[in-house]
Coordinates of C-alpha atoms in Angstrom, one line a residue:
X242 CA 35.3 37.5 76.5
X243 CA 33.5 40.6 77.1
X244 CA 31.8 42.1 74.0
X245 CA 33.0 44.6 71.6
X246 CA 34.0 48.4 72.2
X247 CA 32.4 50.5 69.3
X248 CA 34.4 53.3 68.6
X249 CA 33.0 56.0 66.0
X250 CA 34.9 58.7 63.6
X251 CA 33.3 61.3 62.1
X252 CA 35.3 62.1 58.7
X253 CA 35.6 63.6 55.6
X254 CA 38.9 62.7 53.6
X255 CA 38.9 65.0 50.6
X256 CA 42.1 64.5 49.0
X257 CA 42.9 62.1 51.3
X258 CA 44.2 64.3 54.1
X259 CA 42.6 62.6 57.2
X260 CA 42.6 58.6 56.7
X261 CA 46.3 58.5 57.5
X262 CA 45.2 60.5 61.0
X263 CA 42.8 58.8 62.1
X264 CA 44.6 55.4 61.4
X265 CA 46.9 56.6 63.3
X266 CA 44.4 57.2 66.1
X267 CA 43.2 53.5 65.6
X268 CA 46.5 52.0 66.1
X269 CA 46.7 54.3 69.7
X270 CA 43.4 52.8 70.9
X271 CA 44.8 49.1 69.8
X272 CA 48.0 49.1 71.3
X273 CA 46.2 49.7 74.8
X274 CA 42.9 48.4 74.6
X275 CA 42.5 44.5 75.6
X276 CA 39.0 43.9 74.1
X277 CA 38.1 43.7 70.8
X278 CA 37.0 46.6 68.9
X279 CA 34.7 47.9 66.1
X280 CA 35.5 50.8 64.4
X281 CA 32.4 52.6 62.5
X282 CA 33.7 55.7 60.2
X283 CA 30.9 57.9 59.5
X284 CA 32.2 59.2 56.0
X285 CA 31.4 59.9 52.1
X286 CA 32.3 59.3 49.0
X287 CA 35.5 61.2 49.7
X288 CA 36.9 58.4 51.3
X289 CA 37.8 56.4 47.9
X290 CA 37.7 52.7 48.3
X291 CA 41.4 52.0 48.1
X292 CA 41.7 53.6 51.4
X293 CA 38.8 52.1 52.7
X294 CA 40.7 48.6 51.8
X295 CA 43.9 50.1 53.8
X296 CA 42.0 50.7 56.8
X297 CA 40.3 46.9 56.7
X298 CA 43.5 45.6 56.1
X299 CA 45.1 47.7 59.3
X300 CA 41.8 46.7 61.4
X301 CA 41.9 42.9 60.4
X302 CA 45.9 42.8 61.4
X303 CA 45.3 43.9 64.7
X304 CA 41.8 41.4 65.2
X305 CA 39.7 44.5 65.2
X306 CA 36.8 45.4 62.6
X307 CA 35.9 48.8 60.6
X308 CA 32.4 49.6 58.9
X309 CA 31.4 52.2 56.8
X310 CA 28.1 54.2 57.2
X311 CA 28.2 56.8 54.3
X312 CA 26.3 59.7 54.8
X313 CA 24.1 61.8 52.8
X314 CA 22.9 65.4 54.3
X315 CA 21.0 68.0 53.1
X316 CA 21.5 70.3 50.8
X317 CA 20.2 73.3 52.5
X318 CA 18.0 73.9 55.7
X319 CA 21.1 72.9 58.2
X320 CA 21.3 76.5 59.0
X321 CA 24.6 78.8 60.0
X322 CA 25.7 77.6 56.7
X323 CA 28.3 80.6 57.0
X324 CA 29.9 79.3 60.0
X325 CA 29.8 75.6 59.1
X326 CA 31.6 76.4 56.0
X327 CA 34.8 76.9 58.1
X328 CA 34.4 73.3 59.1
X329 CA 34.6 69.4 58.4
X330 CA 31.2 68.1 57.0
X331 CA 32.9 65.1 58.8
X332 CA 32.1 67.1 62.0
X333 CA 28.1 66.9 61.2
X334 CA 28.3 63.5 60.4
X335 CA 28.2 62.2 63.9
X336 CA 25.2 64.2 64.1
X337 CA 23.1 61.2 62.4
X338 CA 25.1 58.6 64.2
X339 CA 22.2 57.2 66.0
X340 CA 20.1 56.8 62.7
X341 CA 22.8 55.1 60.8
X342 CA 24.5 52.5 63.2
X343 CA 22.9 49.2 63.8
X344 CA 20.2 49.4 66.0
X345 CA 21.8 46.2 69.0
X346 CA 24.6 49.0 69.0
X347 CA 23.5 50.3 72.3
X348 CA 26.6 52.2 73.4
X349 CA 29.1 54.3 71.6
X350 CA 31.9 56.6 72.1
X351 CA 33.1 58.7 69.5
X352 CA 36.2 60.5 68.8
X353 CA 37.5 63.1 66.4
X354 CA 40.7 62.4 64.7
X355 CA 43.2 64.6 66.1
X356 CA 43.8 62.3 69.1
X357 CA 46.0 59.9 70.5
X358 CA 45.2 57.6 73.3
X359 CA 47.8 55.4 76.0
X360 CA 44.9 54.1 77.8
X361 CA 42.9 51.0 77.5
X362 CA 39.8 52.7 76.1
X363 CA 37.3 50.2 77.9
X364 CA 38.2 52.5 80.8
X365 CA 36.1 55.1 78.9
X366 CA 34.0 52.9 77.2
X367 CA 32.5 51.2 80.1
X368 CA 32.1 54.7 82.4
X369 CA 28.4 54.9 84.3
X370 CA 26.3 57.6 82.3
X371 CA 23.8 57.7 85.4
X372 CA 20.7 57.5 83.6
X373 CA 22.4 60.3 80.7
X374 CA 22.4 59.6 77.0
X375 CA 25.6 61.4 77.1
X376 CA 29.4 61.3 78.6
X377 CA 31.6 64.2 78.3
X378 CA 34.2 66.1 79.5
X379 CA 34.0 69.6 80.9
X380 CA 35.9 71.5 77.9
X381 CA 39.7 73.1 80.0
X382 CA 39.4 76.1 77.9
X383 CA 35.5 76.9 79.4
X384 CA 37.8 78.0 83.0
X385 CA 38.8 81.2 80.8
X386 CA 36.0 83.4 80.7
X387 CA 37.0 84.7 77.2
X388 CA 37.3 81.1 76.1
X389 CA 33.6 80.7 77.9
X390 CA 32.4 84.1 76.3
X391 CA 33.7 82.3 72.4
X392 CA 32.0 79.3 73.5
X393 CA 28.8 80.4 74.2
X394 CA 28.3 83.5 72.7
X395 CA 24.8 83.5 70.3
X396 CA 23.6 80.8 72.2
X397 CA 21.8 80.0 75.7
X398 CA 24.2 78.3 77.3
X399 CA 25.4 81.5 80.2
X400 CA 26.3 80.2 83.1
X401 CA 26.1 76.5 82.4
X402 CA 28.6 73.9 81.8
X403 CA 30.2 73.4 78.6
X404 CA 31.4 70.4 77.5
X405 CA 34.1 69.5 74.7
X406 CA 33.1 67.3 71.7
X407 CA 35.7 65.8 70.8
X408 CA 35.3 62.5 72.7
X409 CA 31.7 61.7 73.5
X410 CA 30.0 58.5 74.9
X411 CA 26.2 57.9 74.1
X412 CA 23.7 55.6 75.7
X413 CA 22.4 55.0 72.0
X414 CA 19.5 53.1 73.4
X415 CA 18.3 56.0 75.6
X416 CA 19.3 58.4 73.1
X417 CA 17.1 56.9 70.1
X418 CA 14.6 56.8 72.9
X419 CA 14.2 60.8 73.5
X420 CA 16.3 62.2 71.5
X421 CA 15.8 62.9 67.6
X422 CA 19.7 64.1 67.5
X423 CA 19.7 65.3 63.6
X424 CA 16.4 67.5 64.0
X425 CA 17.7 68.5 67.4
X426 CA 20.9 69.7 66.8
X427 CA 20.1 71.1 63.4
X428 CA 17.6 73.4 65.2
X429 CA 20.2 74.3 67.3
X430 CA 22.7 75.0 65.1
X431 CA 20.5 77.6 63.6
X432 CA 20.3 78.7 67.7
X433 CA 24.0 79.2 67.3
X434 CA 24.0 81.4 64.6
X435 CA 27.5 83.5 64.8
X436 CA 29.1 81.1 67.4
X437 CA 33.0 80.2 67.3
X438 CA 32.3 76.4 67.8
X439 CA 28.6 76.0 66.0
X440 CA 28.9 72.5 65.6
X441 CA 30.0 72.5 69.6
X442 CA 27.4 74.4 70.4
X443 CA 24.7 72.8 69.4
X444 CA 25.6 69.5 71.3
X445 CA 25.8 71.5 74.0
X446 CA 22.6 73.0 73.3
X447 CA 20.8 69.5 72.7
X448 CA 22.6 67.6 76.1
X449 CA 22.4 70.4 78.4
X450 CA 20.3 68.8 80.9
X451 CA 21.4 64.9 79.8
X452 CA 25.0 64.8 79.9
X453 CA 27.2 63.3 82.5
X454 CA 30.4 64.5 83.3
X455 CA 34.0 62.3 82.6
X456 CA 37.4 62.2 84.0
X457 CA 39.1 65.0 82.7
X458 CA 41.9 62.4 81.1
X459 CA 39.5 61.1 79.0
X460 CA 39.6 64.6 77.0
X461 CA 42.8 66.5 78.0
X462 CA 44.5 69.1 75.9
X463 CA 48.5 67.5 75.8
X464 CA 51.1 70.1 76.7
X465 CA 55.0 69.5 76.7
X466 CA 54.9 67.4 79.9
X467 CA 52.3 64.6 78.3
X468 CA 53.9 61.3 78.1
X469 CA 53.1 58.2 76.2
X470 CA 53.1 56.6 79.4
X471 CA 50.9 58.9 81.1
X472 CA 47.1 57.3 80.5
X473 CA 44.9 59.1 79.5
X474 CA 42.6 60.1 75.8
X475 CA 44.8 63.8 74.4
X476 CA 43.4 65.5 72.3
X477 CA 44.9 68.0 70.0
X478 CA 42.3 70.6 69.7
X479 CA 42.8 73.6 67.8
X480 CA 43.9 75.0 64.7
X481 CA 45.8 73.3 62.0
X482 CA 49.4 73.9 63.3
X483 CA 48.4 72.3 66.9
X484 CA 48.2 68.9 65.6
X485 CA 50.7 66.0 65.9
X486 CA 51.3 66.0 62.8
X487 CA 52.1 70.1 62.3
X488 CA 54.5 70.2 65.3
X489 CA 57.2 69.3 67.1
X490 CA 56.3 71.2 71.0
X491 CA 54.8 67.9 72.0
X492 CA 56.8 65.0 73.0
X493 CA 53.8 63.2 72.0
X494 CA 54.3 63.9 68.5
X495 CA 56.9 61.4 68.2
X496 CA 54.3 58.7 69.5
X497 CA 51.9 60.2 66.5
X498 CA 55.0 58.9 64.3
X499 CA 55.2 56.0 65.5
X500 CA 51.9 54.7 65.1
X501 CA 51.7 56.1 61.3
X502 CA 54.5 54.1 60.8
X503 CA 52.3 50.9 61.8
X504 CA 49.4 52.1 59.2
X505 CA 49.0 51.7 55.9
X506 CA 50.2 55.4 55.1
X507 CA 53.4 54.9 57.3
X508 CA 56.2 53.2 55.0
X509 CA 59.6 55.4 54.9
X510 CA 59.1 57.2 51.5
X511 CA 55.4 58.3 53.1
X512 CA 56.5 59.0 56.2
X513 CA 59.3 61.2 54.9
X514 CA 57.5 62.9 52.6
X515 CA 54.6 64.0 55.2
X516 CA 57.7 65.0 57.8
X517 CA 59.1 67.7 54.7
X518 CA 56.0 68.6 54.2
X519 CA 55.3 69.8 58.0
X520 CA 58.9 71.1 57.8
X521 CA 57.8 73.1 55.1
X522 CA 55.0 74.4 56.2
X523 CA 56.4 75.3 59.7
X524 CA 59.6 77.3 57.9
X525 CA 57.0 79.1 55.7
X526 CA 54.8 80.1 58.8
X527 CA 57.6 81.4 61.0
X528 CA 59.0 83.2 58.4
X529 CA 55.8 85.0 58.5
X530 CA 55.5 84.9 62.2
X531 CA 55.6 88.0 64.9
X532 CA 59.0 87.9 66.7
X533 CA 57.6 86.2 69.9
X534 CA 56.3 83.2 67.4
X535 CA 59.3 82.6 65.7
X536 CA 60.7 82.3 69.2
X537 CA 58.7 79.8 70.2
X538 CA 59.0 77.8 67.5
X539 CA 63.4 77.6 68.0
X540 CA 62.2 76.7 71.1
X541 CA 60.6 73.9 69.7
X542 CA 63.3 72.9 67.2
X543 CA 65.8 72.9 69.9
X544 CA 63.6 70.7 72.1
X545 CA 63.0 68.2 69.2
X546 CA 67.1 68.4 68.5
X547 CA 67.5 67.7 71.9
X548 CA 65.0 64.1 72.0
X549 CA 66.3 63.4 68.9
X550 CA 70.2 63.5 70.3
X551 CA 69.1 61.5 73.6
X552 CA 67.5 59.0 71.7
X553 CA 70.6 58.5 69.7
X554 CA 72.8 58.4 72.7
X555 CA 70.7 56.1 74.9
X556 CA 71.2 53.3 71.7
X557 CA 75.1 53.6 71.5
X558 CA 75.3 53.5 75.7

């Protein structure tokens, strides 16, 4: 039996908003994947240990592990504090991933928590870094040049390629070898100083000239024609209202349901309640909408009325 995937999550859970997510990405990798799998969550204290005790409890049912690293940063001297405070601290801790994990882990992917995978993540796991401490994926949105201008604006990336962060895989030997990634990337985060993405940025910064380039399914943005059967690693980058969980324009959404329903946080009274709560909060945003919006979004109801009515047709046929 080959030897374990390790699989890394940057997160921070206050009030409990992101567990439920990223089990949800857990049970996506498990369904596909054949080998066994170690989950590391790089985390705080904001991830109470009754949760914690949910996601060993989801892990052990499927014959896959979960460790917790929790991470202390510091209090000041990260620099582009400004910018950072529009983000997860969860997104810096994967900055310190190489100090934390156990040193005979040697290779690593990590994703963020807004993704939902129907491969077998080995695929990913096992891709050839060619002498790189890094695998990426060339971000879609760097093709726009306004996108590219967001990107790299405030930084010294013009004209080079720009990769998306959201699923990376390290070469953590070579990486503790050269690389002193906290120091690094909180030198160039400072660099970065006004950017959109700092956190981004900064990776980009850091691997510029040590990063090897991945299939483009193994980070794509889903759209309305991604399928659960379609393999590949989707990621739902974005703001808050392009995630599974906030929308109905992605057929894949449904599949983000389905694996809740297999976590901890997925029995019905949960479940519904999360489901009135999106409802909610998509009524109150297209009641506040520009007319083209609110368009879009009947589109989306009437697509989701539509599934729903097949679905019920194909089990009385």
């Amino acid at each position: 039996m080959k030897a374990s995937i390790h699989i890394a999550f940057g997160l921070e859970d206050r009030g409990g908003a992101y567990a439920p997510h990223m089990a949800a990405t857990m049970v996506s990798i498990l369904e596909h994947t054949a080998r066994p799998v170690t989950f590391h969550v790089l985390t705080d204290a904001s991830l109470v240990e009754p949760s914690r005790a949910q996601l060993r409890t989801l892990c052990g049912a499927h014959g896959a592990e979960v460790l917790f690293h929790d991470i202390v940063l510091p209090e000041a001297g990260v620099g582009n504090e400004q910018a950072l405070a529009r983000l997860s601290r969860g997104s810096l801790y994967r900055l310190k991933l190489a100090e934390v994990l156990p040193k005979d882990v040697t290779r690593l992917l990590y994703l963020d928590c807004d993704i939902l995978v129907t491969l077998d993540i080995g695929a990913v796991y096992d891709s050839a870094l060619d002498g790189k401490s890094l695998g990426a994926v060339q971000d879609a949105g760097a093709a726009s040049r306004f996108r590219r201008f967001l990107f790299q604006r405030h930084t010294p990336l013009h004209g080079t390629a720009y990769f998306n962060s959201g699923v990376l895989l390290f070469d953590l030997a070579r990486l503790r070898e050269i690389h002193d990634m906290w120091s690094e990337t909180a030198g160039a985060l400072r660099r970065a100083e006004g950017n959109a993405f700092p956190d981004q940025a900064a990776l980009n910064i850091v691997f510029a000239d040590d990063w090897q380039a991945l299939p483009a399914a193994y980070n794509t943005f889903p759209d309305a024609a991604s399928r659960v059967d379609v393999p590949a690693v989707y990621h739902f980058a974005g703001g808050p209202g392009n995630k599974p969980w906030a929308t109905d324009k992605y057929p894949l959404s449904d599949y983000y349901w389905h694996c809740r329903a297999q976590t901890p946080w997925g029995d019905p009274a949960a479940l519904a309640l999360a489901k009135a709560q999106r409802t909610q909060a998509l009524e109150d945003a297209v009641l506040t909408a520009p007319i083209g919006s609110r368009k879009a979004f009947l589109r989306n109801v009437l697509r989701r009325l539509a599934r729903e009515a097949k679905a019920v047709w194909d089990m009385m046929k």
